[in-house]
Coordinates of C-alpha atoms and ligand atoms in Angstrom, one line a residue:
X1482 CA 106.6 102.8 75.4
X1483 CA 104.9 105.6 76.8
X1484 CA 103.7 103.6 80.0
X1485 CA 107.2 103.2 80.7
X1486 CA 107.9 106.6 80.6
X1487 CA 108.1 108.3 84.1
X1488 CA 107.5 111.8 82.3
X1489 CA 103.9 110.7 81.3
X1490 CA 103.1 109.8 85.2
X1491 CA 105.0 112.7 86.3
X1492 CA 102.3 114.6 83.5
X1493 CA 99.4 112.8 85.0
X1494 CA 100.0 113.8 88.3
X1495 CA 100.8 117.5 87.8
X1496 CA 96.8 117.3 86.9
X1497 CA 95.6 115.5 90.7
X1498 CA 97.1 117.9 92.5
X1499 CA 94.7 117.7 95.5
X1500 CA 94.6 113.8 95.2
X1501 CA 98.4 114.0 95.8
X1502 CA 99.7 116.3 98.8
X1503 CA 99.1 113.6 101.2
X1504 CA 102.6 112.1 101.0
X1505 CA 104.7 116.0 101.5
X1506 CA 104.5 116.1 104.9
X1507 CA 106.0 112.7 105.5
X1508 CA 108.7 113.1 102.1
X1509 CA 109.7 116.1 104.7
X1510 CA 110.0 114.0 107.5
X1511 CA 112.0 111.3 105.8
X1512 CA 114.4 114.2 104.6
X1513 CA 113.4 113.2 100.7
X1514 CA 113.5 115.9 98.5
X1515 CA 110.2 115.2 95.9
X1516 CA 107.4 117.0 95.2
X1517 CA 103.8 116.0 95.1
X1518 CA 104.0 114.4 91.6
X1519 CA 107.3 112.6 91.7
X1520 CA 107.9 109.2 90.9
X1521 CA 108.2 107.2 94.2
X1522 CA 109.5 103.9 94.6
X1523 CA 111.0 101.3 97.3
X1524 CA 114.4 102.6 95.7
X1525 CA 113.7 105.5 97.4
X1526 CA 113.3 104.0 101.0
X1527 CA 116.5 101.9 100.9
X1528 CA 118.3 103.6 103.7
X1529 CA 116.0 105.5 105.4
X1530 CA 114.5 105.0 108.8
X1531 CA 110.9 104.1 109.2
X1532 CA 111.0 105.0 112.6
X1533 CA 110.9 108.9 111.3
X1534 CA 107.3 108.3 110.5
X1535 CA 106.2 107.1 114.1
X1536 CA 102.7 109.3 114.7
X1537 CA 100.7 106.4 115.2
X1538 CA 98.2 108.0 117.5
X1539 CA 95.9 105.8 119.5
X1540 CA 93.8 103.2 118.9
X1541 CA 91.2 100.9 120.7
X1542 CA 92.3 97.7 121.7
X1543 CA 91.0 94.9 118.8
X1544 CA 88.7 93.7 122.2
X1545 CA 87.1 96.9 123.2
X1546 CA 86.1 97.9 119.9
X1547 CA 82.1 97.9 119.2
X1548 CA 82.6 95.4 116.3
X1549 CA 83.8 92.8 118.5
X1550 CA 82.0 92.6 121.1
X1551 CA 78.6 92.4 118.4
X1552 CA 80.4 89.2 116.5
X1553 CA 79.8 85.6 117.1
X1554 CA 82.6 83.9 119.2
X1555 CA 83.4 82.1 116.3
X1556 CA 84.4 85.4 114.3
X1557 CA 86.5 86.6 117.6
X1558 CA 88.6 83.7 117.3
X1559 CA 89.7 84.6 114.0
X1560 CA 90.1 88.2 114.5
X1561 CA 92.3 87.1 117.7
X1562 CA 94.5 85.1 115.3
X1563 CA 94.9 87.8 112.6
X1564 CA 98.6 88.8 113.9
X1565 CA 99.3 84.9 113.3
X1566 CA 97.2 84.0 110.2
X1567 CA 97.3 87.0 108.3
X1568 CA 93.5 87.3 107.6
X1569 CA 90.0 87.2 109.8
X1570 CA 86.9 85.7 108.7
X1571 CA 83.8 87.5 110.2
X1572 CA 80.5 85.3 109.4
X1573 CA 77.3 86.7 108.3
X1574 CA 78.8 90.1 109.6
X1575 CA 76.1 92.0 106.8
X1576 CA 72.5 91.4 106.9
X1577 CA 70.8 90.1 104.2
X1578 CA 68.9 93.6 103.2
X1579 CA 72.6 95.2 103.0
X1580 CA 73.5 92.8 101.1
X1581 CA 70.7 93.1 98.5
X1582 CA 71.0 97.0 98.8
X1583 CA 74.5 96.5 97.9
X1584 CA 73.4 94.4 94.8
X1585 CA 71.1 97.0 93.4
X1586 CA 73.2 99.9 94.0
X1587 CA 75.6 98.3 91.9
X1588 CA 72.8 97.1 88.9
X1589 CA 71.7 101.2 89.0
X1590 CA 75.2 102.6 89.1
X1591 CA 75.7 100.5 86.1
X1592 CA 72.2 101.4 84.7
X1593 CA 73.5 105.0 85.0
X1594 CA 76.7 104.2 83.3
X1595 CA 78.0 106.0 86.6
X1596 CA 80.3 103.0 86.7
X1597 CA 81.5 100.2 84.2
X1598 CA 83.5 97.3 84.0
X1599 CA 87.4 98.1 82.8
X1600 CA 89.3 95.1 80.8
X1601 CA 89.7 92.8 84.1
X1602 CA 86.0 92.9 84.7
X1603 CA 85.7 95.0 87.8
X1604 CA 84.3 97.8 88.9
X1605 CA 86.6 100.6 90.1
X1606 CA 85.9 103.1 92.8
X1607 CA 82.0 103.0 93.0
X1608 CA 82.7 104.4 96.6
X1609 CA 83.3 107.4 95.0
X1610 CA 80.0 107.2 92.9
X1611 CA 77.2 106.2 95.8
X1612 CA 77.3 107.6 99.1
X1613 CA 75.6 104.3 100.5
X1614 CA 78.3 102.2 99.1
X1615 CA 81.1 104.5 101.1
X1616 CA 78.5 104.5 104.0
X1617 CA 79.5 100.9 104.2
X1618 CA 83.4 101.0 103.4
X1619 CA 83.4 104.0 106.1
X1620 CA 80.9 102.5 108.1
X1621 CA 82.7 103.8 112.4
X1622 CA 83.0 100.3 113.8
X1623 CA 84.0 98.6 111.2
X1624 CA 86.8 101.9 111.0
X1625 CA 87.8 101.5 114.4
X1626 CA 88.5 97.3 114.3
X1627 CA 90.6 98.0 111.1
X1628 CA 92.4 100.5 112.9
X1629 CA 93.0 98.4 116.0
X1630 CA 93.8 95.6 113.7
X1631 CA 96.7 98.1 112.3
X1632 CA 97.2 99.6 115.3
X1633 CA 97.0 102.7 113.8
X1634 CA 94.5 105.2 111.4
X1635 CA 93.2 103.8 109.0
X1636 CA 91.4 105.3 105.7
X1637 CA 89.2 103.7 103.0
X1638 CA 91.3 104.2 99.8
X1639 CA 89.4 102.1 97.2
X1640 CA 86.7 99.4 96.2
X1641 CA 86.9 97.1 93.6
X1642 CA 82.8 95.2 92.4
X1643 CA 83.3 92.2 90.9
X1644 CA 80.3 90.2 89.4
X1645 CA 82.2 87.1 87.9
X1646 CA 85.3 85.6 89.3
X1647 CA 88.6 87.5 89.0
X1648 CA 90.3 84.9 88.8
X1649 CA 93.5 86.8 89.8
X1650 CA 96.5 84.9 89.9
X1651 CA 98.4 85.1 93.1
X1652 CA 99.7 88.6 94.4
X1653 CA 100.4 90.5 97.3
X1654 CA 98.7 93.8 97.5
X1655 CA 101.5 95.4 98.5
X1656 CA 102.6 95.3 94.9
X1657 CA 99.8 97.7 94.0
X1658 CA 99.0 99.6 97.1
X1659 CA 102.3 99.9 98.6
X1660 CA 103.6 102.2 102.3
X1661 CA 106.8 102.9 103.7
X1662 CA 106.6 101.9 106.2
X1663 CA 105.6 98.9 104.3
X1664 CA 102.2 96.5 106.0
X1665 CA 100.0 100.0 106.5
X1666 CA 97.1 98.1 103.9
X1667 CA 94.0 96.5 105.2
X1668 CA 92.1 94.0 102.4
X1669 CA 87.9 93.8 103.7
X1670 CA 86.5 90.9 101.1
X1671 CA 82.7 90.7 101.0
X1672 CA 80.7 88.2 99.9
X1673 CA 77.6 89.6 97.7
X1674 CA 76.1 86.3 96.9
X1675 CA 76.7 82.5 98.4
X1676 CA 79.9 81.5 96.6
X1677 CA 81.1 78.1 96.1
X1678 CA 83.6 76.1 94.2
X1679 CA 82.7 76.4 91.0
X1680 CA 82.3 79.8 90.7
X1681 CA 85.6 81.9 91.1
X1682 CA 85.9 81.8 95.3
X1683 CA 88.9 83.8 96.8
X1684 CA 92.1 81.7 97.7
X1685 CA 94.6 82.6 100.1
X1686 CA 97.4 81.7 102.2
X1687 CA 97.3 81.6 105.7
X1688 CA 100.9 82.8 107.2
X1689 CA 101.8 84.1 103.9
X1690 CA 102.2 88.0 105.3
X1691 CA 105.2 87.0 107.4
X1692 CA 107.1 86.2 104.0
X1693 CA 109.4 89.1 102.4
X1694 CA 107.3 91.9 100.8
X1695 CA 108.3 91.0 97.2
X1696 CA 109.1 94.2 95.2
X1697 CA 110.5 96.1 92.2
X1698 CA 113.9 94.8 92.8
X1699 CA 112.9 91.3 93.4
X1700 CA 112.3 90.8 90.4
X1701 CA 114.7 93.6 88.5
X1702 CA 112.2 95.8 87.7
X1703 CA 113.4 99.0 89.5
X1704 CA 114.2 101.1 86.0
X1705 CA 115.8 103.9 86.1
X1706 CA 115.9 107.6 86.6
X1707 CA 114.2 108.4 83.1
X1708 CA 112.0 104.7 82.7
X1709 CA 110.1 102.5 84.8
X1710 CA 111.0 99.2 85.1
X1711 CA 111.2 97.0 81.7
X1712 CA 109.4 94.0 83.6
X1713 CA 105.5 92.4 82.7
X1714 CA 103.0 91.7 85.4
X1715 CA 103.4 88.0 84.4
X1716 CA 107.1 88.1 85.1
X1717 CA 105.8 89.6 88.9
X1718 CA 103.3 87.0 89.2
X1719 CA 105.7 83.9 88.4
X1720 CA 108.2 85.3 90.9
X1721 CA 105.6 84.7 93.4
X1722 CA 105.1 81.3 92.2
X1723 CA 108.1 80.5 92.5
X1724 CA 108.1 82.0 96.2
X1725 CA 104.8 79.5 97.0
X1726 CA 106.5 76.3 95.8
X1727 CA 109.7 77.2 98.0
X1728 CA 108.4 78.1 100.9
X1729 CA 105.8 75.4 101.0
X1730 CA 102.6 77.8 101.3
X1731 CA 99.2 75.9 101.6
X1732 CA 96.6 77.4 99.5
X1733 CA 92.5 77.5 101.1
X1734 CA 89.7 78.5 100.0
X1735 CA 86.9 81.1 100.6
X1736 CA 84.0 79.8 99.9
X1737 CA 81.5 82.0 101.6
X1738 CA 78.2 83.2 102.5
X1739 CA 76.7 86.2 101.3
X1740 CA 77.1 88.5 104.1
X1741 CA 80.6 87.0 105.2
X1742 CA 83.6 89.0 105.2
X1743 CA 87.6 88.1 105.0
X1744 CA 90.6 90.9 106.0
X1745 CA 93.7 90.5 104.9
X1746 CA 96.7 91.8 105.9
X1747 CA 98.5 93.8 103.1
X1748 CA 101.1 91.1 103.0
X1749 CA 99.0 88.5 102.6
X1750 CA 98.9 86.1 99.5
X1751 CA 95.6 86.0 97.9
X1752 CA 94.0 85.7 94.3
X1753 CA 90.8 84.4 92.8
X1754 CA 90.1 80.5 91.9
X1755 CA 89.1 79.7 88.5
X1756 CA 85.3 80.6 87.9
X1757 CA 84.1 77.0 86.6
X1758 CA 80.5 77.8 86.5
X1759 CA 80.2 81.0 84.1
X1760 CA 76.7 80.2 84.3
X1761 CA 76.4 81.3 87.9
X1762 CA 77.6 85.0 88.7
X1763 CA 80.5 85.6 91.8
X1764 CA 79.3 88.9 93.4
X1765 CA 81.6 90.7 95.5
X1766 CA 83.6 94.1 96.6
X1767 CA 86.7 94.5 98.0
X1768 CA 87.7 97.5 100.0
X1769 CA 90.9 98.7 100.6
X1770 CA 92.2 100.8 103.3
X1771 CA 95.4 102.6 103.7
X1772 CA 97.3 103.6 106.9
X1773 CA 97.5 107.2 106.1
X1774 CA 100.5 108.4 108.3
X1775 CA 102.6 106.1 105.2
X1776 CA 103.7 106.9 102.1
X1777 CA 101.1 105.7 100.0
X1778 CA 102.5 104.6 96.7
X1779 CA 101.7 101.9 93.6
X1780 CA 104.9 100.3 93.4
X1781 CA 105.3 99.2 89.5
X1782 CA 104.0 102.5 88.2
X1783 CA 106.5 104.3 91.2
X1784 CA 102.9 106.8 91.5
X1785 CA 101.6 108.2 94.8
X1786 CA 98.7 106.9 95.1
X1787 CA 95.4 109.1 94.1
X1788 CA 93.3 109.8 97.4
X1789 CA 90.1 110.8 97.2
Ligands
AKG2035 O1 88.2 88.7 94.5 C1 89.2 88.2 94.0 O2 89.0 87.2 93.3 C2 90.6 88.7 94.2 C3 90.6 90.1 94.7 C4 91.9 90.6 94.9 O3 92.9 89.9 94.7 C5 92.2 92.0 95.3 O4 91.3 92.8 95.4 O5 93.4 92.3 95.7

């Protein structure tokens, strides 16, 4: 009961002060009276005009960027076709010796119980525990080609280590890392380890991010002024079943290289594939940017999001 209790978020909050100022300036803009630890919500966006919150700035062109011109042709190809597709694949973009310092950053992070596994297996914000691992999420080039990509900013929010298979049923991320305007999320997948069918590969579905963003009130979970919404995760993640049978969306499959990497665009459909082979591990981090001239926000919980 108390999770679905705005007061007890509203508590949280008054505690992450810092974490939580980002989203005033624009709340001001937008002509929304909240403060820093009010509940926030797509409710609250329903007729307002996202063309309040217009400071772009400028941004290289995906072509000029440093990134780019390093890749293989095969790697600017998808990149060119991110607008369509929804996603980039860039192969073999880290070495082998990142890779492997990635790996044992993680083992002694874990040695130092300066990070652990929650109750869905993965590692949460190690960025904020290693320097080297931000190194990488806030590595300059890779900042600028996710910021021409957006066309826009963007900031490194949040990393998630897996070391089995999440096997994460399909989802948008814009459920859980939502903006007004919404589509200011970048998804950087990389693969820690060769990874193959059997052992938990990343699906996704190419076009996907020109569907409807799929929110609280597509599935009558909007609450109300005192309680969030009364609706499970499940109940989210059949919706969006439902949505892949009717609009005929064709699944693939990651499997990957260690080194390779996959973007996704926040609207993007994406999850994890059974992990067959529990004798084999499925090492991997996700980073997650946000476009910080949006309101950041989580969606279910209606809480700005915490940045760091
Ligand atoms: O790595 C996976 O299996 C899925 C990760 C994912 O869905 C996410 O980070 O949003």
């Amino acid at each position: 009961m108390l999770r679905k209790l705005k007061l007890t978020y509203i508590l949280y909050n008054i505690f992450n002060k810092r974490k939580l100022t980002h989203n005033l300036k624009l709340y001001k803009k937008l002509g929304l009276k909240k403060f820093y630890f009010s509940p926030i919500s797509s409710k609250d966006f329903k007729n307002l005009d996202k063309n309040l919150l217009n400071e772009s700035g400028a941004v290289c062109n995906l072509a000029d960027t440093k990134l780019f011109k390093n890749i293989d042709e095969r790697s600017q190809q998808s990149l060119l076709g991110f607008e369509q597709e929804g996603y980039a694949i860039l192969n073999q973009h880290l070495p082998k010796d990142t890779i492997n310092a990635i790996n044992t950053e993680i083992e002694n992070l874990l040695a130092q119980k300066k990070v652990s596994f929650n109750n869905a297996n993965k590692i949460m914000f190690a960025i904020h525990q290693s320097n080297f691992l931000k190194s990488i999420g806030e590595d300059e080039n890779l900042l600028a080609l996710l910021s021409s990509i957006m066309g826009e900013e963007v900031k490194l929010f949040q990393s998630i280590n897996f070391k089995m298979g999440s096997e994460q049923h399909t989802h948008s991320d814009s459920i859980h890392m939502t903006t007004f305007p919404l589509g200011g999320l970048l998804g950087v997948w990389i693969a820690l380890e060769d990874i193959e069918l059997d052992n938990g590969p990343l699906q996704y579905f190419p076009g996907s991010h020109k569907l409807p963003y799929y929110l609280n009130q597509d599935y009558n979970n909007e609450g109300n002024a005192f309680l969030l919404g009364s609706k499970t995760y499940s109940a989210y993640e059949a919706m969006i079943e439902e949505k892949l049978q009717e609009y005929s969306q064709k699944k693939q499959v990651f499997t990957a290289k260690a080194g390779d990497v996959l973007i996704w665009h926040a609207n993007l459909f994406h999850g994890g594939e059974p992990h067959l082979n529990k004798a084999k591990t499925r090492k991997s981090m996700v980073l997650h940017y946000f476009a910080p001239n949006r309101i950041c926000y989580h969606e279910i919980t209606q809480r700005p999001a915490l940045m760091g």
